[in-house]
Amino acid sequence: MNLALTGGRALQLNLPNTGTAQELFNTCSAPGGEARGAFSYGRLPRVFKPLVKRHKPVTGKRIIMKIVIAPDSFKECLSAIDVATAIETGMRRVLPSAEFIKVPVADGGEGTLQSLVDGTAGRFYSRTVTGPLGEPVEARFGVLGDGKTAVIEMAEASGLERILPHLRNPLLTTTYGTGELVREALNLGVSRIIVAIGGSATNDGGAGMMAALGVRFLNDKGEELPAGGAALTDLASIDCSAMDSRLANVRVTAACDVNNPLTGANGATAVFGPQKGATPAMVVQLDKALTNYAAVIQQCLDVDIEHVAGAGAAGGMGAALLTFMEADLKPGINIVLETVRLKAQVGGADLLITGEGRMDGQTVHGKTPVGVARVAKAEGIPVIALAGSVAKGFEAVYEHGIDAVFPVVHGAVSLPDALETGRENLERTAENIARLLQLTPVSR
């Protein structure tokens, strides 16, 4: 193919199938086969520049792309590490020599335990603990790869998904099992505990958790209260003399993405109680119980917790973490990204791929894809997001660091079918993205 260059000369390009800069140089010659000197990117016609911009020759070798894959889980379909693996599988069919770095992440809610343990090469532990309605349940916690940090996901022991919808009753549900998981972590000698407090079935102010760790919640007769949020109405005193002393030597961080106070119109019960099964009458009863709880904490422990931002998280679990463990409450996505060291992982990357099961207008509010994109953009790295589905308002992510969004479902399918073919759909979409990159490699 003859192409005109400045000055009227012609350049003969016998293009190979690949199209790297070195191969283009090797096939660029003047008519008659005479070489015309060193390769010059600037002399290439514009249409070919994207093909070689990221692949200029270095000592005669093709530059290998570095692609970081940092997705959240696809709920009820694939864990974050499984999503990342499917994306890598699809892209590697087209880019076999690329360097892929998989960093499973989460936003502090469901899947945080899995992502942090997977992302740091940690270890899972399973224990039989008390479920939200007092029944024994098998629940997991993890220790990160550093061997010193435990991760406890509240939903494992005290989660809403543990209870059938018609049995949900926040008057009775307890966080005792979460406290048992904390105790098990302490038994392993950890020095830090991360608590992910999303997805709870409870409204007991974290009293159940602290009871499992030795704190006694007493009525005016000196009797220990029964489990459940309603019992806090009768709380008269708190005895911390037998609280597990190991807590004093452990740093506790809670993944908390809400700033609700403990009580009132924006408090734990009014905002989150109905989704846990609370009727309007229960909401009134439970809010009064938490008001009394806050008053007794003030009286016995000299801590004013009622109106502190975040105290109302997870049915008042935030209040217990702040009061009894002096925990730091931080946005979940920040905790996760710091723990998996995403900033260090993306250094020198050509592209970052993230994703979540559903992308919509809420994605910009502390969700994984935007949190990941923020880190990538600080390093000037392009970001592509994959989603199981996209819904109204998803375009807002374009203003928060994401350059392109690709839904992975092809055609109209039922939800069960979409979940069943999730891995296949991710691989196929990732492969197509890689083919697009072959045509126009990303540039920073």
CSV table of C-alpha atoms in Angstrom, one decimal:
chain,number,residue,atom,x,y,z
A,1,MET,CA,0.0,0.0,0.0
A,2,ASN,CA,1.5,3.3,-1.1
A,3,LEU,CA,1.0,6.3,1.2
A,4,ALA,CA,2.1,9.9,0.4
A,5,LEU,CA,4.6,11.6,2.8
A,6,THR,CA,5.6,15.2,3.1
A,7,GLY,CA,7.7,16.2,0.1
A,8,GLY,CA,5.9,14.0,-2.4
A,9,ARG,CA,7.8,10.8,-1.5
A,10,ALA,CA,5.9,7.5,-1.2
A,11,LEU,CA,6.2,5.0,1.7
A,12,GLN,CA,5.5,1.3,1.0
A,13,LEU,CA,3.8,-0.4,4.0
A,14,ASN,CA,3.5,-4.2,3.8
A,15,LEU,CA,1.6,-4.4,7.1
A,16,PRO,CA,1.8,-7.6,9.1
A,17,ASN,CA,-1.1,-9.0,11.1
A,18,THR,CA,0.1,-7.6,14.4
A,19,GLY,CA,1.0,-4.0,13.8
A,20,THR,CA,3.5,-3.2,16.5
A,21,ALA,CA,5.8,-0.3,16.1
A,22,GLN,CA,8.9,-2.5,15.5
A,23,GLU,CA,7.1,-4.6,12.9
A,24,LEU,CA,5.9,-1.4,11.1
A,25,PHE,CA,9.5,-0.2,11.2
A,26,ASN,CA,10.7,-3.4,9.7
A,27,THR,CA,8.2,-3.2,6.8
A,28,CYS,CA,8.6,0.5,6.1
A,29,SER,CA,10.7,1.0,3.0
A,30,ALA,CA,11.0,3.3,0.0
A,31,PRO,CA,10.0,1.8,-3.4
A,32,GLY,CA,12.7,-0.7,-4.4
A,33,GLY,CA,13.2,-1.9,-0.8
A,34,GLU,CA,15.7,0.7,0.3
A,35,ALA,CA,15.5,1.4,4.0
A,36,ARG,CA,14.7,5.0,4.8
A,37,GLY,CA,16.5,5.3,8.2
A,38,ALA,CA,15.3,5.0,11.8
A,39,PHE,CA,11.6,4.5,12.7
A,40,SER,CA,9.8,7.8,13.3
A,41,TYR,CA,6.5,7.8,15.1
A,42,GLY,CA,5.8,11.3,13.9
A,43,ARG,CA,6.1,10.3,10.2
A,44,LEU,CA,3.3,7.7,10.4
A,45,PRO,CA,0.0,8.6,8.9
A,46,ARG,CA,-2.5,9.6,11.6
A,47,VAL,CA,-4.7,6.5,11.1
A,48,PHE,CA,-1.8,4.2,12.2
A,49,LYS,CA,-0.6,6.3,15.2
A,50,PRO,CA,-3.2,4.8,17.7
A,51,LEU,CA,-1.9,1.3,16.7
A,52,VAL,CA,1.6,2.0,17.9
A,53,LYS,CA,1.4,4.8,20.4
A,54,ARG,CA,1.5,2.4,23.3
A,55,HIS,CA,3.9,0.0,21.6
A,56,LYS,CA,6.9,1.9,20.5
A,57,PRO,CA,9.9,-0.4,20.2
A,58,VAL,CA,12.3,-0.7,23.2
A,59,THR,CA,15.4,-2.7,22.4
A,60,GLY,CA,13.4,-4.4,19.7
A,61,LYS,CA,10.8,-5.8,22.0
A,62,ARG,CA,7.1,-5.1,22.3
A,63,ILE,CA,6.0,-3.2,25.4
A,64,ILE,CA,3.6,-5.4,27.4
A,65,MET,CA,0.5,-3.7,28.6
A,66,LYS,CA,-0.2,-3.7,32.4
A,67,ILE,CA,-3.9,-4.1,33.1
A,68,VAL,CA,-5.3,-3.8,36.7
A,69,ILE,CA,-8.6,-5.6,37.3
A,70,ALA,CA,-10.4,-4.3,40.4
A,71,PRO,CA,-14.1,-5.2,40.5
A,72,ASP,CA,-16.7,-5.7,43.2
A,73,SER,CA,-18.6,-8.9,43.4
A,74,PHE,CA,-21.7,-9.5,41.2
A,75,LYS,CA,-24.2,-10.2,43.9
A,76,GLU,CA,-25.7,-13.7,44.0
A,77,CYS,CA,-23.5,-14.5,40.9
A,78,LEU,CA,-19.7,-14.2,41.4
A,79,SER,CA,-17.3,-13.1,44.1
A,80,ALA,CA,-15.0,-10.2,43.3
A,81,ILE,CA,-12.1,-12.5,42.7
A,82,ASP,CA,-14.2,-14.7,40.4
A,83,VAL,CA,-15.3,-11.6,38.5
A,84,ALA,CA,-11.6,-10.5,38.1
A,85,THR,CA,-10.6,-13.9,36.9
A,86,ALA,CA,-13.4,-14.1,34.3
A,87,ILE,CA,-12.3,-10.7,33.0
A,88,GLU,CA,-8.7,-11.8,32.8
A,89,THR,CA,-9.7,-15.0,31.0
A,90,GLY,CA,-11.6,-13.1,28.3
A,91,MET,CA,-8.9,-10.5,27.8
A,92,ARG,CA,-6.0,-13.0,27.7
A,93,ARG,CA,-7.5,-14.7,24.7
A,94,VAL,CA,-6.6,-11.6,22.7
A,95,LEU,CA,-3.7,-10.1,24.8
A,96,PRO,CA,-1.8,-13.2,25.9
A,97,SER,CA,1.4,-11.3,26.7
A,98,ALA,CA,-0.3,-8.6,28.8
A,99,GLU,CA,0.4,-8.3,32.6
A,100,PHE,CA,-2.8,-8.7,34.6
A,101,ILE,CA,-3.1,-7.6,38.2
A,102,LYS,CA,-6.2,-8.8,40.0
A,103,VAL,CA,-7.4,-6.8,43.0
A,104,PRO,CA,-10.8,-7.9,44.3
A,105,VAL,CA,-12.5,-5.1,46.2
A,106,ALA,CA,-15.7,-4.1,47.9
A,107,ASP,CA,-17.4,-1.0,49.3
A,108,GLY,CA,-17.5,-2.2,52.9
A,109,GLY,CA,-20.9,-4.0,52.6
A,110,GLU,CA,-21.6,-7.5,51.5
A,111,GLY,CA,-18.5,-9.2,50.0
A,112,THR,CA,-16.0,-7.1,52.0
A,113,LEU,CA,-14.7,-10.2,54.0
A,114,GLN,CA,-14.2,-12.2,50.8
A,115,SER,CA,-12.5,-9.4,48.9
A,116,LEU,CA,-10.1,-8.4,51.7
A,117,VAL,CA,-9.1,-12.0,52.4
A,118,ASP,CA,-8.7,-12.8,48.7
A,119,GLY,CA,-6.9,-9.6,48.0
A,120,THR,CA,-4.3,-10.0,50.7
A,121,ALA,CA,-3.8,-13.8,50.4
A,122,GLY,CA,-5.3,-14.2,53.9
A,123,ARG,CA,-7.2,-17.1,55.6
A,124,PHE,CA,-10.8,-17.8,56.4
A,125,TYR,CA,-12.0,-19.2,59.7
A,126,SER,CA,-15.5,-20.7,60.4
A,127,ARG,CA,-17.2,-20.9,63.8
A,128,THR,CA,-20.6,-21.9,65.1
A,129,VAL,CA,-22.0,-18.7,66.7
A,130,THR,CA,-25.4,-17.3,67.8
A,131,GLY,CA,-27.6,-16.2,64.9
A,132,PRO,CA,-29.8,-13.1,64.9
A,133,LEU,CA,-32.8,-15.0,66.5
A,134,GLY,CA,-30.6,-17.0,68.9
A,135,GLU,CA,-30.2,-20.1,66.7
A,136,PRO,CA,-26.7,-21.6,66.0
A,137,VAL,CA,-25.3,-20.6,62.7
A,138,GLU,CA,-22.0,-21.2,60.9
A,139,ALA,CA,-20.3,-17.9,60.3
A,140,ARG,CA,-16.9,-17.0,58.8
A,141,PHE,CA,-14.3,-14.3,59.6
A,142,GLY,CA,-10.9,-13.8,58.2
A,143,VAL,CA,-7.3,-12.9,58.9
A,144,LEU,CA,-5.5,-10.9,56.3
A,145,GLY,CA,-2.2,-11.8,54.8
A,146,ASP,CA,-0.3,-9.8,57.4
A,147,GLY,CA,-1.5,-12.2,60.0
A,148,LYS,CA,-2.3,-9.4,62.4
A,149,THR,CA,-5.6,-8.0,61.0
A,150,ALA,CA,-9.0,-9.7,61.4
A,151,VAL,CA,-12.0,-8.9,59.2
A,152,ILE,CA,-15.5,-9.5,60.6
A,153,GLU,CA,-18.5,-9.0,58.4
A,154,MET,CA,-21.5,-8.4,60.6
A,155,ALA,CA,-23.9,-10.0,58.1
A,156,GLU,CA,-22.2,-13.4,58.6
A,157,ALA,CA,-23.6,-13.8,62.1
A,158,SER,CA,-26.2,-11.1,62.4
A,159,GLY,CA,-27.4,-10.5,58.9
A,160,LEU,CA,-30.8,-9.9,57.5
A,161,GLU,CA,-30.3,-12.7,54.9
A,162,ARG,CA,-30.1,-15.2,57.9
A,163,ILE,CA,-33.8,-14.7,58.5
A,164,LEU,CA,-36.8,-15.6,56.3
A,165,PRO,CA,-38.8,-12.5,55.5
A,166,HIS,CA,-41.9,-13.5,57.6
A,167,LEU,CA,-39.7,-14.1,60.7
A,168,ARG,CA,-37.8,-10.8,60.7
A,169,ASN,CA,-38.4,-9.0,64.0
A,170,PRO,CA,-35.9,-6.3,65.2
A,171,LEU,CA,-37.6,-6.3,68.6
A,172,LEU,CA,-35.9,-9.7,69.2
A,173,THR,CA,-32.8,-9.9,66.9
A,174,THR,CA,-29.4,-9.8,68.5
A,175,THR,CA,-25.8,-9.0,67.5
A,176,TYR,CA,-24.5,-11.6,70.0
A,177,GLY,CA,-23.0,-13.7,67.3
A,178,THR,CA,-21.0,-10.8,65.9
A,179,GLY,CA,-19.5,-10.4,69.4
A,180,GLU,CA,-18.6,-14.1,69.4
A,181,LEU,CA,-16.7,-13.6,66.1
A,182,VAL,CA,-14.8,-10.7,67.6
A,183,ARG,CA,-13.9,-13.0,70.6
A,184,GLU,CA,-12.7,-15.7,68.2
A,185,ALA,CA,-10.5,-13.2,66.4
A,186,LEU,CA,-9.0,-12.0,69.7
A,187,ASN,CA,-8.2,-15.7,70.4
A,188,LEU,CA,-5.9,-15.6,67.4
A,189,GLY,CA,-3.9,-12.7,68.8
A,190,VAL,CA,-4.7,-10.1,66.2
A,191,SER,CA,-3.8,-6.5,66.8
A,192,ARG,CA,-6.4,-4.9,64.5
A,193,ILE,CA,-10.0,-5.7,63.7
A,194,ILE,CA,-12.0,-4.4,60.7
A,195,VAL,CA,-15.7,-4.7,61.1
A,196,ALA,CA,-18.0,-4.4,58.1
A,197,ILE,CA,-21.4,-3.5,59.5
A,198,GLY,CA,-23.7,-3.6,56.5
A,199,GLY,CA,-26.7,-5.9,56.0
A,200,SER,CA,-27.7,-6.3,59.6
A,201,ALA,CA,-31.0,-7.8,60.9
A,202,THR,CA,-30.7,-6.1,64.2
A,203,ASN,CA,-31.7,-2.9,66.2
A,204,ASP,CA,-30.1,-3.7,69.5
A,205,GLY,CA,-27.5,-0.9,69.6
A,206,GLY,CA,-24.7,-3.5,69.5
A,207,ALA,CA,-25.6,-4.5,73.1
A,208,GLY,CA,-25.7,-8.1,72.0
A,209,MET,CA,-22.2,-7.9,70.6
A,210,MET,CA,-20.8,-6.4,73.8
A,211,ALA,CA,-22.6,-8.9,76.0
A,212,ALA,CA,-20.7,-11.6,74.2
A,213,LEU,CA,-17.5,-9.7,75.1
A,214,GLY,CA,-18.3,-9.6,78.8
A,215,VAL,CA,-20.4,-6.4,79.2
A,216,ARG,CA,-23.5,-6.8,81.4
A,217,PHE,CA,-26.6,-4.8,80.6
A,218,LEU,CA,-28.8,-4.8,83.7
A,219,ASN,CA,-32.4,-3.7,84.6
A,220,ASP,CA,-33.3,-1.9,87.7
A,221,LYS,CA,-33.3,-5.2,89.7
A,222,GLY,CA,-29.7,-5.9,88.6
A,223,GLU,CA,-30.8,-8.7,86.2
A,224,GLU,CA,-29.3,-9.1,82.8
A,225,LEU,CA,-31.5,-8.1,80.0
A,226,PRO,CA,-32.7,-10.6,77.4
A,227,ALA,CA,-31.6,-10.3,73.8
A,228,GLY,CA,-33.1,-7.9,71.3
A,229,GLY,CA,-33.7,-4.2,70.8
A,230,ALA,CA,-36.9,-4.0,72.7
A,231,ALA,CA,-35.2,-5.1,76.0
A,232,LEU,CA,-33.2,-1.9,76.0
A,233,THR,CA,-36.3,-0.1,77.2
A,234,ASP,CA,-35.6,-1.7,80.6
A,235,LEU,CA,-31.9,-0.9,80.7
A,236,ALA,CA,-30.9,0.7,84.0
A,237,SER,CA,-27.2,0.2,84.3
A,238,ILE,CA,-24.1,-1.1,82.4
A,239,ASP,CA,-21.3,-3.1,84.0
A,240,CYS,CA,-18.0,-3.2,82.0
A,241,SER,CA,-15.9,-4.7,84.8
A,242,ALA,CA,-15.8,-8.1,83.0
A,243,MET,CA,-15.4,-6.8,79.4
A,244,ASP,CA,-12.7,-8.7,77.5
A,245,SER,CA,-9.5,-6.9,78.5
A,246,ARG,CA,-7.8,-7.8,75.2
A,247,LEU,CA,-9.9,-5.1,73.4
A,248,ALA,CA,-7.8,-2.4,75.0
A,249,ASN,CA,-4.8,-3.6,72.9
A,250,VAL,CA,-6.7,-3.9,69.6
A,251,ARG,CA,-7.4,-1.1,67.1
A,252,VAL,CA,-10.9,-1.4,65.7
A,253,THR,CA,-12.0,0.2,62.4
A,254,ALA,CA,-15.6,0.0,61.2
A,255,ALA,CA,-16.6,0.3,57.6
A,256,CYS,CA,-19.5,2.7,57.9
A,257,ASP,CA,-21.0,4.6,55.0
A,258,VAL,CA,-23.9,6.4,56.8
A,259,ASN,CA,-23.9,9.3,59.2
A,260,ASN,CA,-27.2,8.7,60.9
A,261,PRO,CA,-27.4,9.4,64.6
A,262,LEU,CA,-28.7,6.8,67.0
A,263,THR,CA,-32.2,8.1,67.5
A,264,GLY,CA,-34.8,10.5,66.0
A,265,ALA,CA,-36.3,10.9,62.6
A,266,ASN,CA,-32.9,10.2,60.9
A,267,GLY,CA,-31.9,7.6,63.4
A,268,ALA,CA,-31.2,3.9,63.3
A,269,THR,CA,-34.8,2.8,63.7
A,270,ALA,CA,-36.7,5.3,61.7
A,271,VAL,CA,-34.5,5.0,58.6
A,272,PHE,CA,-33.4,1.3,58.7
A,273,GLY,CA,-35.9,-0.4,60.9
A,274,PRO,CA,-38.7,-1.0,58.3
A,275,GLN,CA,-36.4,-3.0,56.0
A,276,LYS,CA,-35.6,-5.3,59.0
A,277,GLY,CA,-39.3,-6.0,59.6
A,278,ALA,CA,-40.2,-3.2,61.9
A,279,THR,CA,-43.9,-2.0,61.8
A,280,PRO,CA,-44.7,1.6,62.5
A,281,ALA,CA,-45.5,0.7,66.1
A,282,MET,CA,-42.2,-1.2,66.4
A,283,VAL,CA,-40.3,1.8,65.1
A,284,VAL,CA,-41.7,4.0,67.9
A,285,GLN,CA,-40.9,1.3,70.5
A,286,LEU,CA,-37.4,0.7,69.3
A,287,ASP,CA,-36.5,4.4,69.0
A,288,LYS,CA,-37.6,4.8,72.6
A,289,ALA,CA,-35.5,1.8,73.6
A,290,LEU,CA,-32.4,3.3,71.9
A,291,THR,CA,-33.1,6.7,73.5
A,292,ASN,CA,-33.0,5.0,76.9
A,293,TYR,CA,-29.8,3.1,75.9
A,294,ALA,CA,-28.1,6.4,75.0
A,295,ALA,CA,-29.2,7.9,78.3
A,296,VAL,CA,-27.8,5.0,80.4
A,297,ILE,CA,-24.5,5.1,78.4
A,298,GLN,CA,-24.2,8.8,79.3
A,299,GLN,CA,-25.0,8.1,82.9
A,300,CYS,CA,-22.8,5.1,83.4
A,301,LEU,CA,-19.9,5.7,81.0
A,302,ASP,CA,-20.0,9.4,80.5
A,303,VAL,CA,-20.2,9.1,76.8
A,304,ASP,CA,-22.7,11.3,74.9
A,305,ILE,CA,-23.4,9.0,71.9
A,306,GLU,CA,-27.1,9.7,70.9
A,307,HIS,CA,-26.5,12.3,68.2
A,308,VAL,CA,-23.0,11.3,67.0
A,309,ALA,CA,-22.8,10.8,63.2
A,310,GLY,CA,-22.7,7.1,62.4
A,311,ALA,CA,-23.9,5.9,65.8
A,312,GLY,CA,-27.1,4.8,64.1
A,313,ALA,CA,-25.4,2.6,61.6
A,314,ALA,CA,-26.5,-1.1,61.5
A,315,GLY,CA,-29.2,-0.7,64.1
A,316,GLY,CA,-27.0,1.2,66.5
A,317,MET,CA,-24.0,-1.0,66.1
A,318,GLY,CA,-22.0,2.2,65.4
A,319,ALA,CA,-22.9,3.4,68.9
A,320,ALA,CA,-21.4,0.3,70.5
A,321,LEU,CA,-18.3,0.3,68.4
A,322,LEU,CA,-17.7,4.0,69.3
A,323,THR,CA,-18.5,3.7,72.9
A,324,PHE,CA,-17.0,0.4,74.0
A,325,MET,CA,-14.2,-0.1,71.5
A,326,GLU,CA,-13.3,3.5,70.6
A,327,ALA,CA,-13.5,2.5,67.0
A,328,ASP,CA,-12.7,4.6,64.0
A,329,LEU,CA,-15.7,4.9,61.6
A,330,LYS,CA,-14.5,5.2,58.0
A,331,PRO,CA,-16.1,4.9,54.6
A,332,GLY,CA,-16.0,1.3,53.6
A,333,ILE,CA,-14.5,1.8,50.2
A,334,ASN,CA,-11.6,3.8,51.7
A,335,ILE,CA,-10.8,1.0,54.2
A,336,VAL,CA,-10.9,-1.6,51.4
A,337,LEU,CA,-8.7,0.3,49.0
A,338,GLU,CA,-6.2,1.1,51.6
A,339,THR,CA,-6.0,-2.5,52.8
A,340,VAL,CA,-5.5,-4.0,49.4
A,341,ARG,CA,-3.0,-1.2,48.5
A,342,LEU,CA,-4.7,-0.3,45.3
A,343,LYS,CA,-2.7,2.8,44.8
A,344,ALA,CA,0.5,0.8,44.8
A,345,GLN,CA,-1.0,-1.9,42.6
A,346,VAL,CA,-2.0,0.5,39.8
A,347,GLY,CA,1.5,2.1,39.5
A,348,GLY,CA,2.6,2.0,35.8
A,349,ALA,CA,-0.7,0.5,34.6
A,350,ASP,CA,-2.0,1.2,31.1
A,351,LEU,CA,-5.7,0.5,32.0
A,352,LEU,CA,-7.9,-0.3,35.0
A,353,ILE,CA,-11.0,-2.3,34.7
A,354,THR,CA,-13.6,-2.3,37.4
A,355,GLY,CA,-17.3,-3.3,37.8
A,356,GLU,CA,-20.3,-4.3,39.8
A,357,GLY,CA,-23.5,-6.2,39.4
A,358,ARG,CA,-25.7,-3.2,38.8
A,359,MET,CA,-24.6,0.3,37.9
A,360,ASP,CA,-27.0,3.1,38.3
A,361,GLY,CA,-27.3,6.6,39.8
A,362,GLN,CA,-26.3,5.4,43.2
A,363,THR,CA,-23.0,4.1,42.0
A,364,VAL,CA,-21.4,7.5,42.5
A,365,HIS,CA,-22.3,7.5,46.2
A,366,GLY,CA,-19.4,5.5,47.8
A,367,LYS,CA,-19.7,2.4,45.6
A,368,THR,CA,-16.7,0.4,44.4
A,369,PRO,CA,-16.3,1.5,40.7
A,370,VAL,CA,-16.1,5.2,41.5
A,371,GLY,CA,-13.8,4.6,44.5
A,372,VAL,CA,-11.5,2.6,42.3
A,373,ALA,CA,-11.7,5.1,39.5
A,374,ARG,CA,-10.7,7.9,41.8
A,375,VAL,CA,-7.4,6.1,42.6
A,376,ALA,CA,-6.8,5.4,38.9
A,377,LYS,CA,-7.5,8.9,37.7
A,378,ALA,CA,-5.0,10.3,40.3
A,379,GLU,CA,-2.4,8.3,38.4
A,380,GLY,CA,-3.7,9.3,34.9
A,381,ILE,CA,-5.0,5.8,34.1
A,382,PRO,CA,-8.0,5.2,31.9
A,383,VAL,CA,-10.9,3.3,33.5
A,384,ILE,CA,-13.5,0.9,32.0
A,385,ALA,CA,-16.3,-0.5,34.0
A,386,LEU,CA,-18.3,-3.7,33.4
A,387,ALA,CA,-21.8,-4.2,34.9
A,388,GLY,CA,-24.3,-7.0,35.1
A,389,SER,CA,-26.9,-4.4,34.3
A,390,VAL,CA,-27.1,-0.6,33.9
A,391,ALA,CA,-30.1,1.4,35.0
A,392,LYS,CA,-31.3,5.0,35.2
A,393,GLY,CA,-28.7,7.5,36.0
A,394,PHE,CA,-25.6,5.3,35.5
A,395,GLU,CA,-24.2,8.0,33.2
A,396,ALA,CA,-23.2,10.0,36.3
A,397,VAL,CA,-20.2,7.8,36.6
A,398,TYR,CA,-18.6,9.5,33.6
A,399,GLU,CA,-18.2,12.6,35.8
A,400,HIS,CA,-16.4,10.5,38.5
A,401,GLY,CA,-13.5,9.0,36.6
A,402,ILE,CA,-15.0,6.2,34.6
A,403,ASP,CA,-14.4,6.5,30.9
A,404,ALA,CA,-16.7,3.8,29.5
A,405,VAL,CA,-19.3,1.4,30.8
A,406,PHE,CA,-20.1,-2.0,29.2
A,407,PRO,CA,-23.1,-4.1,30.3
A,408,VAL,CA,-22.3,-7.8,30.1
A,409,VAL,CA,-25.7,-9.2,29.5
A,410,HIS,CA,-26.4,-9.8,25.8
A,411,GLY,CA,-30.1,-9.7,24.9
A,412,ALA,CA,-33.3,-9.9,27.0
A,413,VAL,CA,-32.9,-12.7,29.6
A,414,SER,CA,-34.5,-13.6,32.9
A,415,LEU,CA,-32.6,-12.8,36.1
A,416,PRO,CA,-31.9,-16.5,36.8
A,417,ASP,CA,-30.4,-17.0,33.3
A,418,ALA,CA,-28.3,-13.8,33.7
A,419,LEU,CA,-26.9,-15.1,37.0
A,420,GLU,CA,-26.2,-18.5,35.6
A,421,THR,CA,-24.3,-17.2,32.6
A,422,GLY,CA,-22.5,-14.4,34.5
A,423,ARG,CA,-19.0,-15.8,34.1
A,424,GLU,CA,-19.5,-16.5,30.4
A,425,ASN,CA,-20.9,-13.0,29.8
A,426,LEU,CA,-18.0,-11.4,31.6
A,427,GLU,CA,-15.5,-13.4,29.6
A,428,ARG,CA,-17.1,-12.5,26.3
A,429,THR,CA,-17.4,-8.8,27.1
A,430,ALA,CA,-13.8,-8.6,28.3
A,431,GLU,CA,-12.6,-10.4,25.1
A,432,ASN,CA,-14.4,-7.8,23.0
A,433,ILE,CA,-12.9,-5.0,25.0
A,434,ALA,CA,-9.5,-6.5,24.4
A,435,ARG,CA,-10.2,-6.7,20.7
A,436,LEU,CA,-11.1,-3.0,20.7
A,437,LEU,CA,-7.9,-2.2,22.5
A,438,GLN,CA,-6.0,-4.0,19.7
A,439,LEU,CA,-7.4,-1.6,17.3
A,440,THR,CA,-6.9,1.5,19.3
A,441,PRO,CA,-4.6,0.9,22.3
A,442,VAL,CA,-5.4,3.2,25.3
A,443,SER,CA,-3.3,6.2,25.8
A,444,ARG,CA,-2.6,8.2,29.0
